[in-house]
Coordinates of C-alpha atoms in Angstrom, one line a residue:
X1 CA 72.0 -54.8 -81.9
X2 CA 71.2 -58.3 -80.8
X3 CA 73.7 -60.8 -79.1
X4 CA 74.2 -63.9 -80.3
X5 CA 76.7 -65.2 -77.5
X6 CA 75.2 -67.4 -74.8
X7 CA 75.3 -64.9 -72.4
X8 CA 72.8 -62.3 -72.1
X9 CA 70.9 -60.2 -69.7
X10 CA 67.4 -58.9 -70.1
X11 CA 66.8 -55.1 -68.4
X12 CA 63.1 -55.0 -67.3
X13 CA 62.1 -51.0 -68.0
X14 CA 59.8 -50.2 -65.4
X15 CA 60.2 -46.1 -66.8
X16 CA 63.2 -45.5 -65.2
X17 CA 65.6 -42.8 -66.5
X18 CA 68.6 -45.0 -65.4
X19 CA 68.1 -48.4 -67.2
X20 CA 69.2 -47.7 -69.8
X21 CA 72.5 -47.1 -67.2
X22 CA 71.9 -50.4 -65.5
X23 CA 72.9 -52.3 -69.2
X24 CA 75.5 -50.0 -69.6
X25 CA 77.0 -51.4 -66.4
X26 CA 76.5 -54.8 -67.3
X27 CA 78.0 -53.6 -70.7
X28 CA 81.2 -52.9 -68.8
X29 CA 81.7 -56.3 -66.9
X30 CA 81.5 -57.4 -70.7
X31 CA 78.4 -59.0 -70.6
X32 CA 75.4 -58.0 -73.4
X33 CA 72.7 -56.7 -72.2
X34 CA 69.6 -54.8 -73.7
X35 CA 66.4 -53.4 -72.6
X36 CA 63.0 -55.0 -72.9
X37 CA 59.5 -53.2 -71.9
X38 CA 57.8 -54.5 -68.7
X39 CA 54.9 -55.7 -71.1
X40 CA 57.5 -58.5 -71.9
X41 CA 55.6 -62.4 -71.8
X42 CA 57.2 -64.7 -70.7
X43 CA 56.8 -66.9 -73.6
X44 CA 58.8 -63.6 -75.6
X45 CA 61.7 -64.4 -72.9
X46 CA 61.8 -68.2 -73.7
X47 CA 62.0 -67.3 -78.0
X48 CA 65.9 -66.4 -76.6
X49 CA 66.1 -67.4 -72.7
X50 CA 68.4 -64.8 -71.1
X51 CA 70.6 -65.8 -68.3
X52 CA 70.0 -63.1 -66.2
X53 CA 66.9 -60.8 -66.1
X54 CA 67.3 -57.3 -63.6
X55 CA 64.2 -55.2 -63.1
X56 CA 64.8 -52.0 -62.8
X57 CA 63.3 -48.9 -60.5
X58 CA 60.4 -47.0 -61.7
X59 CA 58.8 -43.9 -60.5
X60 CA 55.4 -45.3 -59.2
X61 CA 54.2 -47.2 -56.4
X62 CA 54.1 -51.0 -56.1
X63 CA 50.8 -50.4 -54.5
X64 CA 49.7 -47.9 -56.6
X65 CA 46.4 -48.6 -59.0
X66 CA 47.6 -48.7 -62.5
X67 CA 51.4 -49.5 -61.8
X68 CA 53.6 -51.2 -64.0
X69 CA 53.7 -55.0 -63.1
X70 CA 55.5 -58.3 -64.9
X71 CA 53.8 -61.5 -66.0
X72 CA 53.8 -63.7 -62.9
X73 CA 54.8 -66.4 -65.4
X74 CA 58.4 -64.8 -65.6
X75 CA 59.2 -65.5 -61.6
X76 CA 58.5 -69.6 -62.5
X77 CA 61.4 -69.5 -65.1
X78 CA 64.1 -70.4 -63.4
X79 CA 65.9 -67.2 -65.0
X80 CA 68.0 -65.3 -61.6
X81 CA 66.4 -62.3 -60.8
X82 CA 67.6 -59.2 -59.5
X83 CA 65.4 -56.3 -58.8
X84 CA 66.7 -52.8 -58.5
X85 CA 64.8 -50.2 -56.1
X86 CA 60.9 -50.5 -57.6
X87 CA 62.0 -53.4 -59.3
X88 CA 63.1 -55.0 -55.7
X89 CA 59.3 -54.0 -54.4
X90 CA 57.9 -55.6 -57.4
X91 CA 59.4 -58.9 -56.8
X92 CA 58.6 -58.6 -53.1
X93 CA 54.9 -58.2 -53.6
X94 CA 55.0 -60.8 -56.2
X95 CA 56.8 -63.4 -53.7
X96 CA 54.7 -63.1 -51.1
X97 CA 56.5 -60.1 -49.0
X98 CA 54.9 -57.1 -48.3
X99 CA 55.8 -53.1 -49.1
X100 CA 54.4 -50.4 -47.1
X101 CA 54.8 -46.6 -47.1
X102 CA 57.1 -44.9 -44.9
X103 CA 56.4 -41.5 -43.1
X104 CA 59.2 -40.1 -44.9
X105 CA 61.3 -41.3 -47.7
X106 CA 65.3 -42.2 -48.2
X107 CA 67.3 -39.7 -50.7
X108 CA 70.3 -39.4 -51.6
X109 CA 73.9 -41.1 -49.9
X110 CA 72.4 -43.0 -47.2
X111 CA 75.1 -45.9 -44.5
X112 CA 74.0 -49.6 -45.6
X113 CA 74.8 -52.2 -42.5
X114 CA 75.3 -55.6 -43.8
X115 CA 73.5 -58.5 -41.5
X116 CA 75.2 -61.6 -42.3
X117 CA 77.1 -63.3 -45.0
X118 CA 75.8 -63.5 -48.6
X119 CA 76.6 -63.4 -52.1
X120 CA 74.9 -60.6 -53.6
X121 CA 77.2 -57.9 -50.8
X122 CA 79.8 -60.9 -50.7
X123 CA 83.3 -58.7 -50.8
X124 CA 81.4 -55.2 -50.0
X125 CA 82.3 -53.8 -46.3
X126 CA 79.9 -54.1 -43.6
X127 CA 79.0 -50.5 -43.5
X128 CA 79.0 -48.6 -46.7
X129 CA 77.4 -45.9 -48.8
X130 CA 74.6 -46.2 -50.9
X131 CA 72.3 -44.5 -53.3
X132 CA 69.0 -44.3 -52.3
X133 CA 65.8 -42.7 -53.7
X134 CA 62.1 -44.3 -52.8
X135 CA 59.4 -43.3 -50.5
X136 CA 57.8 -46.6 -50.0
X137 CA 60.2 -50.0 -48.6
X138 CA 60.3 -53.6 -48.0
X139 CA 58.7 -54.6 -44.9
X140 CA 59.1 -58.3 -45.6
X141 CA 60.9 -59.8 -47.8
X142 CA 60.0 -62.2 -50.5
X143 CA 59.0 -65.9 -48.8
X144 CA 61.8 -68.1 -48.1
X145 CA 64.0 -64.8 -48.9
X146 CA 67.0 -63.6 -46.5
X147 CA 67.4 -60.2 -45.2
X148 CA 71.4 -59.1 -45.9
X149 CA 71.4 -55.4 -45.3
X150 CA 69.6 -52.3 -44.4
X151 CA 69.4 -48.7 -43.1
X152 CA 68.1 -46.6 -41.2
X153 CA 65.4 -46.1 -43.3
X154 CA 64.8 -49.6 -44.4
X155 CA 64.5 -52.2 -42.6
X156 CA 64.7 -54.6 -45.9
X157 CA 67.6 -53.1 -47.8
X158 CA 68.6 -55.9 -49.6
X159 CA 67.3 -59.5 -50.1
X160 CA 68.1 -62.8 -51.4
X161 CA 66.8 -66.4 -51.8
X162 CA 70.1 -68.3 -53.9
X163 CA 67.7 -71.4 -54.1
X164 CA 65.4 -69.5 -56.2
X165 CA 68.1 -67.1 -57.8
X166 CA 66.1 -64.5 -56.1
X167 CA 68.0 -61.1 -55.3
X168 CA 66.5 -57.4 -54.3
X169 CA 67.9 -54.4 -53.5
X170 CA 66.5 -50.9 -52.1
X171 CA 69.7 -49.1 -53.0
X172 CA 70.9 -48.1 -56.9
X173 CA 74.3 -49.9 -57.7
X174 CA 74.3 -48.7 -61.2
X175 CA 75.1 -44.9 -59.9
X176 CA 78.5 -44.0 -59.5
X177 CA 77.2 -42.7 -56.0
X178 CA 76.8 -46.3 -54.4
X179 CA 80.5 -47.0 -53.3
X180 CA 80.2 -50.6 -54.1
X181 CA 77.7 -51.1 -56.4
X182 CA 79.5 -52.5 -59.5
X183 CA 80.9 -55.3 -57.3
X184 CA 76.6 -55.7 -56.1
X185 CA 76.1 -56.1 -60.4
X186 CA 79.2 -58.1 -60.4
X187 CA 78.2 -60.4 -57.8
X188 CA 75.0 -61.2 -59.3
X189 CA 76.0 -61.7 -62.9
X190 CA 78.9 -63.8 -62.0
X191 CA 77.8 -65.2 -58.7
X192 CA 74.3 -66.1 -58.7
X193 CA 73.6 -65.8 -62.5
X194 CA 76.4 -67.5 -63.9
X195 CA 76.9 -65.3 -66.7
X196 CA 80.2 -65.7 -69.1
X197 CA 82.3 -62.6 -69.7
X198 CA 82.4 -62.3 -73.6
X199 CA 81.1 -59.1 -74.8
X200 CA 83.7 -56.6 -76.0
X201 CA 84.1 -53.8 -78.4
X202 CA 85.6 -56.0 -80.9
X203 CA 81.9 -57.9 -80.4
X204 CA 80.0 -55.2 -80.8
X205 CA 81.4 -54.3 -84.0
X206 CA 82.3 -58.1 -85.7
X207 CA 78.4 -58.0 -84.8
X208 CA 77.0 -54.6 -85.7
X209 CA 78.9 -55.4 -89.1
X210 CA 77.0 -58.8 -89.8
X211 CA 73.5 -57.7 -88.9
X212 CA 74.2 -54.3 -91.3
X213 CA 75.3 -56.3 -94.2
X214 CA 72.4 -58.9 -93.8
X215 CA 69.8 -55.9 -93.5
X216 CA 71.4 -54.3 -96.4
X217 CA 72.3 -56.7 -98.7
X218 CA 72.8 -55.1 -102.1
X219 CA 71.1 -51.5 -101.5
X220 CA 72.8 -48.5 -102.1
X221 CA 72.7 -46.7 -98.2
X222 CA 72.6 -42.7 -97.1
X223 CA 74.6 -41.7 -94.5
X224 CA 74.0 -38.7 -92.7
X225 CA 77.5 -37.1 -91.4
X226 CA 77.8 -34.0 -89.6
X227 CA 81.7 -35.0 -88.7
X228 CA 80.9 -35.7 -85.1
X229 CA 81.8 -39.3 -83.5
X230 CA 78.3 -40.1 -83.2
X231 CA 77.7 -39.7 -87.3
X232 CA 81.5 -40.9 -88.1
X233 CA 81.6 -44.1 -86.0
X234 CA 78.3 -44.9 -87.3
X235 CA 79.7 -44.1 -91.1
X236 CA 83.1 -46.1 -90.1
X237 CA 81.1 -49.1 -89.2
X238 CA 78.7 -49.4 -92.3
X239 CA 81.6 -48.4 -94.3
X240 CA 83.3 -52.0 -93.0
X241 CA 80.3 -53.7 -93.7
X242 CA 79.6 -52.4 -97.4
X243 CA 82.1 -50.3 -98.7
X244 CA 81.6 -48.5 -102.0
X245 CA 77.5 -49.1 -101.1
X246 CA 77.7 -46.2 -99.0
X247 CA 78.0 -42.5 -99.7
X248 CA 78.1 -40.1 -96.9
X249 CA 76.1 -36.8 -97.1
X250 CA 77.5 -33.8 -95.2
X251 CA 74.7 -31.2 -95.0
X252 CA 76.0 -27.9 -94.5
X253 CA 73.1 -26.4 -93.0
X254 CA 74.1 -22.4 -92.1
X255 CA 74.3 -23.8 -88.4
X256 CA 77.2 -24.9 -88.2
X257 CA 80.7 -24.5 -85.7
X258 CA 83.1 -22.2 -87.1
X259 CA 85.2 -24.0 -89.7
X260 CA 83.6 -27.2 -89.5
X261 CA 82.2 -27.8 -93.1
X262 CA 85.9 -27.4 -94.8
X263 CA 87.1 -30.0 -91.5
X264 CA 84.5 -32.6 -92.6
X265 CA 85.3 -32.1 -96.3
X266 CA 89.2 -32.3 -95.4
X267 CA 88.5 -35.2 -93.0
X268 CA 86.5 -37.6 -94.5
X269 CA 87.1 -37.2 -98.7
X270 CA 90.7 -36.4 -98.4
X271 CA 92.1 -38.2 -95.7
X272 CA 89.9 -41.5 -95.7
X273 CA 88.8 -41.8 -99.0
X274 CA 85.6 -41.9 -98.2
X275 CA 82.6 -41.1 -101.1
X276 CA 81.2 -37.7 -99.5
X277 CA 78.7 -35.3 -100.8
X278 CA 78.4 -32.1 -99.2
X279 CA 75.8 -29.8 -99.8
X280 CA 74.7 -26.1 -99.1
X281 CA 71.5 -25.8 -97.7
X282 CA 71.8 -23.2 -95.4
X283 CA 69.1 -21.3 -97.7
X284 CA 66.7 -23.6 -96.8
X285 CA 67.0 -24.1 -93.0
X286 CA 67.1 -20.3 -92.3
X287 CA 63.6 -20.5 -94.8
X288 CA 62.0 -23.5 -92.8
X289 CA 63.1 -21.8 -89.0
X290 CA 61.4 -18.4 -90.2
X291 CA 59.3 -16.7 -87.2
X292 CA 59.8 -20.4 -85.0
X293 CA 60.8 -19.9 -81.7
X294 CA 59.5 -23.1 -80.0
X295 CA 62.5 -25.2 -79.3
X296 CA 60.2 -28.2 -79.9
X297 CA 58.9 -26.9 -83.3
X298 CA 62.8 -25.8 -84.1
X299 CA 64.1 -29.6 -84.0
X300 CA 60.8 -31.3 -86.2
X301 CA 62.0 -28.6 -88.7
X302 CA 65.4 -29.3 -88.8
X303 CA 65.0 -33.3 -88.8
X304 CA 62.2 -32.9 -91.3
X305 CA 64.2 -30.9 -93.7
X306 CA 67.1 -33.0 -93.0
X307 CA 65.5 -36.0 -94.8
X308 CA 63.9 -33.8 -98.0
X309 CA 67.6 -33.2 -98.1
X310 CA 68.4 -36.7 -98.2
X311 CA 65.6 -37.7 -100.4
X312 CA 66.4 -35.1 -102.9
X313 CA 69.5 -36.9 -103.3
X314 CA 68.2 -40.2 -103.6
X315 CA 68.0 -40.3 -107.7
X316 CA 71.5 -39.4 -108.2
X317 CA 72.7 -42.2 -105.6
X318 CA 71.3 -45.1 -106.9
X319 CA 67.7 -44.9 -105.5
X320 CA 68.9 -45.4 -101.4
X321 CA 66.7 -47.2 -99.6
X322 CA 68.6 -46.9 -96.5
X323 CA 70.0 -44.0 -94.3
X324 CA 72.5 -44.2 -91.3
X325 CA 72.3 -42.3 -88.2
X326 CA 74.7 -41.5 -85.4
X327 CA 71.8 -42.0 -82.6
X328 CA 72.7 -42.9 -79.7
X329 CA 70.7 -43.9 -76.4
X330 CA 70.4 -40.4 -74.8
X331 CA 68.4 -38.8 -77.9
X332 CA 65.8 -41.8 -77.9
X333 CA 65.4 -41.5 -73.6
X334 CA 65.3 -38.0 -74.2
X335 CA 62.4 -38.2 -76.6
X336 CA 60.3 -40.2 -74.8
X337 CA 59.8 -43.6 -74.4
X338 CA 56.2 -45.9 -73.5
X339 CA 57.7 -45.6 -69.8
X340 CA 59.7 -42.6 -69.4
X341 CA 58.8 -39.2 -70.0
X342 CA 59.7 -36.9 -72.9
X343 CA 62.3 -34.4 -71.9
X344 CA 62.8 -32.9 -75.6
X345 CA 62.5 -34.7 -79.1
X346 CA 65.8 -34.7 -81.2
X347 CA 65.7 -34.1 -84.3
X348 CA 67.3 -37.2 -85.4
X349 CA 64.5 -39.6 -83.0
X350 CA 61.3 -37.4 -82.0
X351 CA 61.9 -34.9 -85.1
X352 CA 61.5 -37.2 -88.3
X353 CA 58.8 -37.1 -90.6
X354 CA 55.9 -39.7 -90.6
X355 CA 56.1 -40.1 -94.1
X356 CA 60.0 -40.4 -94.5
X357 CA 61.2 -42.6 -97.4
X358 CA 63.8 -44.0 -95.9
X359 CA 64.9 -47.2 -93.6
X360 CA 67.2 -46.3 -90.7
X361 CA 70.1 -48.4 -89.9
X362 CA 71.1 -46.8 -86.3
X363 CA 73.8 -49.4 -85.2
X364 CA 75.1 -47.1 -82.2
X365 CA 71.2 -46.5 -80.9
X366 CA 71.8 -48.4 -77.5
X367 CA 75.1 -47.0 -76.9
X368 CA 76.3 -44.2 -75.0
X369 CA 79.0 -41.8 -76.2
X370 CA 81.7 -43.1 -74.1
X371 CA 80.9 -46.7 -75.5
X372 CA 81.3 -45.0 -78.8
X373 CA 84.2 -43.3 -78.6
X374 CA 85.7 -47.0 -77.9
X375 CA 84.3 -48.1 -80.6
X376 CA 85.6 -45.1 -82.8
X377 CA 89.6 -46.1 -81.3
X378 CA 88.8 -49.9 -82.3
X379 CA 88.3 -48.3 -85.6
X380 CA 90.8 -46.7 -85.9
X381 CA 89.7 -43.0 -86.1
X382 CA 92.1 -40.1 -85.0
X383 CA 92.3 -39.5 -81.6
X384 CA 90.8 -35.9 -82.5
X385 CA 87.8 -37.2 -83.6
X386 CA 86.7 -39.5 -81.3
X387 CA 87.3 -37.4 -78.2
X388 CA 85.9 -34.3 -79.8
X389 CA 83.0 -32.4 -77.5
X390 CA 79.7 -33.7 -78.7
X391 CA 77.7 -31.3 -80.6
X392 CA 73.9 -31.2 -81.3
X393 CA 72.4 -32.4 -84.8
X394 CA 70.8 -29.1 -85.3
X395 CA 74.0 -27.2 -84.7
X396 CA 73.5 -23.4 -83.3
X397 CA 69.5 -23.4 -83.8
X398 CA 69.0 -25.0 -80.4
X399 CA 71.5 -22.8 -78.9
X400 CA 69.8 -19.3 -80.2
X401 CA 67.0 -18.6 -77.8
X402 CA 64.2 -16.9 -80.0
X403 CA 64.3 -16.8 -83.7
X404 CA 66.8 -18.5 -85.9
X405 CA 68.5 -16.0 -88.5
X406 CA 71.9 -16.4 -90.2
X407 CA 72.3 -12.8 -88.7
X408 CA 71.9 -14.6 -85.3
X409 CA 73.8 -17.8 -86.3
X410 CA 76.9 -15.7 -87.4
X411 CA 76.5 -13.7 -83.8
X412 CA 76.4 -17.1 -82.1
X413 CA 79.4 -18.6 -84.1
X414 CA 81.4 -15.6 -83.5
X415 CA 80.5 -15.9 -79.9
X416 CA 81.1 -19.7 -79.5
X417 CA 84.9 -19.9 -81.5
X418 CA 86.2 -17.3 -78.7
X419 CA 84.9 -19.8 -76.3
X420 CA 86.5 -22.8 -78.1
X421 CA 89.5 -20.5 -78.6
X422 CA 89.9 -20.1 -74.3
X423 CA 89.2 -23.2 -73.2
X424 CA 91.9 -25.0 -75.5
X425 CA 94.5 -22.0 -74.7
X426 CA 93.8 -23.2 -70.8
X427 CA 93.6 -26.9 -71.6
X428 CA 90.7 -27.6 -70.3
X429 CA 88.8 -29.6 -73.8
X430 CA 89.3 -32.6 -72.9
X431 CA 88.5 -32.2 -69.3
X432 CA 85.3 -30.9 -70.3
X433 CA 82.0 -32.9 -71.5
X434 CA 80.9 -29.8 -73.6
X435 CA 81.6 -26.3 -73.5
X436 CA 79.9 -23.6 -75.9
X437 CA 77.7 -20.3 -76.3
X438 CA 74.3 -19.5 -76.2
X439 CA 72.5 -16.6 -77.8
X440 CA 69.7 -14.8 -76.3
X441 CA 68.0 -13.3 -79.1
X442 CA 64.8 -12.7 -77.0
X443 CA 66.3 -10.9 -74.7
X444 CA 68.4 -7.6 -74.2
X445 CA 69.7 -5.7 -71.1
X446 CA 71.2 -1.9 -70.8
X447 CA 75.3 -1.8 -71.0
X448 CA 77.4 1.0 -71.7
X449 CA 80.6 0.9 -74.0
X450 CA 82.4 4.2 -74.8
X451 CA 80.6 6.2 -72.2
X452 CA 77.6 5.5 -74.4
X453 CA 74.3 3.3 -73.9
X454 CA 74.2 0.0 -75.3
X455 CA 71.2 -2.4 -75.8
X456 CA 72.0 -5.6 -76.7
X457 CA 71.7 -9.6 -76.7
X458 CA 73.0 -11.4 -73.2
X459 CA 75.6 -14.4 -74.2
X460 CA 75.6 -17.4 -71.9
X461 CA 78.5 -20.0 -71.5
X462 CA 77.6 -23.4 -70.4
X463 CA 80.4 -25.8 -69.7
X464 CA 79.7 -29.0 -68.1
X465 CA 81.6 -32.6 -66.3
X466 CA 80.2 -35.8 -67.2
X467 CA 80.6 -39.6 -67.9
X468 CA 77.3 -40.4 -70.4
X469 CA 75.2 -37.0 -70.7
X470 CA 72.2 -38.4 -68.6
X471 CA 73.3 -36.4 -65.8
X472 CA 75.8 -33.4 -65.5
X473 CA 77.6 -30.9 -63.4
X474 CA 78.6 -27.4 -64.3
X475 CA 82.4 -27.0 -64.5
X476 CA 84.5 -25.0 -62.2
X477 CA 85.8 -22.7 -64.9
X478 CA 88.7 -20.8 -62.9
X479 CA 87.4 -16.8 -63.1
X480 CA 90.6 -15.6 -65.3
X481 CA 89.4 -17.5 -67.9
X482 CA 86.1 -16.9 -68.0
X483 CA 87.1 -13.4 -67.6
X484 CA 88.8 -13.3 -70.8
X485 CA 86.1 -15.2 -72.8
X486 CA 83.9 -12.4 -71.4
X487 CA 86.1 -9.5 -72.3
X488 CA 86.9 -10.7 -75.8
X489 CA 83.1 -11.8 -76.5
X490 CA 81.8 -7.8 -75.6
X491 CA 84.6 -6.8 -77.6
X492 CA 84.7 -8.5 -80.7
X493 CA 80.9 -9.6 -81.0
X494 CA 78.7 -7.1 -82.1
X495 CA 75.1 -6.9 -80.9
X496 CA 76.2 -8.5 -77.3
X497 CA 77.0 -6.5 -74.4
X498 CA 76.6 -8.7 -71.3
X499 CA 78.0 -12.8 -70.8
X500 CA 76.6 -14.4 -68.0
X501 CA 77.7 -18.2 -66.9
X502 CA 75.5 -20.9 -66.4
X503 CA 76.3 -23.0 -63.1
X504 CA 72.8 -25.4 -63.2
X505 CA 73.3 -29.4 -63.3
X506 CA 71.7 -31.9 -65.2
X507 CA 68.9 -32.8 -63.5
X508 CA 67.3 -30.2 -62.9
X509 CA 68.6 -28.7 -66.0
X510 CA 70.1 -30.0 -69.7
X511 CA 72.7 -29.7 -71.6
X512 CA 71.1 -27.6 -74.3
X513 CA 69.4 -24.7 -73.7
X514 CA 66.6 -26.0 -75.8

């Protein structure tokens, strides 16, 4: 999505995993914002001058060979310029300040001490927590710079030249962690950068709607709807842009929740009228996950046979040239980007075919879910829908550790309503970011039931807390209930005789199991 309001800020990726968070939070003081690679030029800036520009952190060293840098021509713009962590270094060295290694390096909550009056801290107490995480700091500032803050580790915390509309700062104010950093990013948007507060959710979908019908035009269009609010927000919003151009394919794929296909069915063709094809190709999924056990290799399958699904299709619906996806920013980080590492490819980014026949319309790609979910209520979908727990695009085959069978799926699914069943009964859904099962095909442990010996699959529950899915903690279940998911599992599951619970946050771990 591109803004076309006069205020917009520019998010420098210097392969941080939290950028993408940075232009959330600008997102939230309802100004656009939308990330750019730090090959940018500045002529490319100029095509559609920003009025801010923020450089995020990165994980090298400023004075590292072969580290990420910005054309020098950028700092002669006039444009205000904030630099986050690295990004703060960056503009240091590139200033004329200087950045040198320290014998050990700041982690974690550190105490920030203001040292004079600024704009950047302005409203922020004089000693407060921050978020810190570098190894090299700021021994000078840039030239003609101020120092406002630091710490005991940093002698250079924070920076700012207003003359220049020059700011730095050591610490992370886009993590919840940094007591005051959304007043830091407010300060500088509104403070130093001038930046007009326009941007809302009605915006984003007046907008989303115009670019969709002017990439469209008179094409029939695909969309992909699994009946999650990813998929169905994307579906509601090309829906309002072209109507009757649109027919939404449901792809029952053998690996799905209990119930789900006859939900989205009920859901979607009854209640909203909406033109749905569902189809059965369970068949074929089980065929193309035969004797693969790499999680990588299991999620090109799926999204490969996902669009041969699609394309099959296209003769009966008018040729579509076009296909809508629910994609949303934490699948494409998660892939891999030119600056930040591939944790796993979804099917939906990293697992499409080369030669797919199809154009993607993705209008939700630089949102995360909360931001959809927003979106979803300006819509107008059912309160059910949109706060529904998320739920991965190749359903149970990335929670089945080893082969994929539909004698393993219906183990899994079995497995995975009991947990559904508990955590509703205790009210806990909609305190929880996700809580499901995990089958353990690959691996059995020794039980006895009926004073005989058992040998049988393990079951794993994973239940997590979180705001956006980039990071996660494990949820503090209270032990009754997960006493009576494990009781009723072993008892009404066959083939697993053991439940174990996951307690690992995201990092170090993920979500999924694979």
């Amino acid at each position: 999505m591109r803004q076309a309001k006069s205020s917009r800020v520019v998010v420098v990726d210097f392969g941080a995993q939290y950028a993408q968070l940075i232009a959330r939070r600008i997102r939230e003081l309802h100004v656009y914002s939308e990330i750019v690679p730090c090959s940018i030029k500045a002529e490319d800036l100029l095509e559609d001058p920003p009025k801010a520009i923020i450089l995020s952190g990165g994980p090298k060293s400023v004075n590292e060979i072969g580290a990420p840098t910005l054309d020098s021509k950028i700092f002669e713009l006039g444009i205000p310029i904030l630099g986050i962590c690295y990004g703060a270094q960056l503009l240091a060295v590139a200033l004329g300040g200087k950045v040198e290694r320290n014998e050990s390096g700041e982690y974690g909550g550190t105490e920030l001490r203001r040292t004079g009056t600024d704009t950047l801290l302005g409203t922020t107490p004089s000693l407060q927590k921050v978020w810190m995480s570098h190894f090299d700091s700021i021994s000078e500032p840039p030239i003609g710079a101020t120092v406002t803050s630091s710490t005991d580790g940093a002698k250079v915390a924070s920076f700012e030249d207003l003359s220049r509309g020059i700011c730095g700062v050591q610490f992370h104010p886009e993590v919840t962690h940094t007591e005051h950093g959304k007043t830091t990013l407010a300060n500088f948007i509104f403070g130093v950068a001038k930046c007009d507060a326009t941007w809302t959710n009605f915006s984003i979908i007046e907008e989303s709607i115009a670019l969709i019908k002017e990439k469209v035009q008179d094409s029939r269009v695909i969309c992909a709807l699994s009946g999650g609010v990813d998929s169905s927000v994307a579906a509601a919003l090309v829906h309002e842009a072209i109507g009757e151009q649109l027919t939404c394919v449901y792809v029952d794929t053998g690996l799905m929740r209990s119930g789900e296909t006859e939900s989205v069915v009920e859901t979607f063709r009854d209640r909203f009228s909406v033109d749905l094809i569902s189809v059965d190709a369970s068949q074929r999924f089980f065929e193309v996950l035969a004797g693969v056990v790499d999680p990588e290799e299991k999620r090109k399958a799926i999204g490969e046979t996902f669009i041969r699904v699609f394309e099959d299709l296209r003769p009966e619906l008018g040729k579509a040239e076009f296909l809508v996806q629910g994609t949303l920013y934490p699948d494409v980080i998660e892939s891999g980007t030119k600056d930040a590492a591939k944790i796993k490819s979804h099917h939906n980014v990293g697992g499409l075919p080369d030669d797919m026949d199809f154009e993607l319309i993705e209008p939700l790609r630089a949102l995360f879910k909360d931001e959809v979910r927003a979106i979803g209520e300006e819509l107008g979908l059912p309160e059910k829908m949109v706060w529904r727990q998320p739920f991965p695009g190749p359903g149970l085959a990335v929670r089945i550790l080893g082969e994929v069978t539909k004698e393993a799926a219906d183990t899994l699914r079995q497995a995975d309503l009991i947990v559904s069943q508990e955590i509703e009964t205790a009210g806990l859904t909609g305190k929880l970011w996700q809580s499901f099962a995990i089958l353990a095909t690959n691996l059995k442990s020794v039980g006895v039931m009926g004073d005989e010996r058992t040998y049988a699959n393990p079951v794993i529950i994973r239940a997590v807390e979180s705001d956006d899915a980039m990071s996660a903690d494990w949820a503090r279940i209270p032990y009754e209930v997960l006493e009576r998911i494990s009781t009723r599992i072993v008892a009404e599951v066959k083939g697993v005789n053991r439940v174990v619970y996951d307690i690992t946050s995201k990092p170090p771990g993920t979500i999924e199991w694979e």
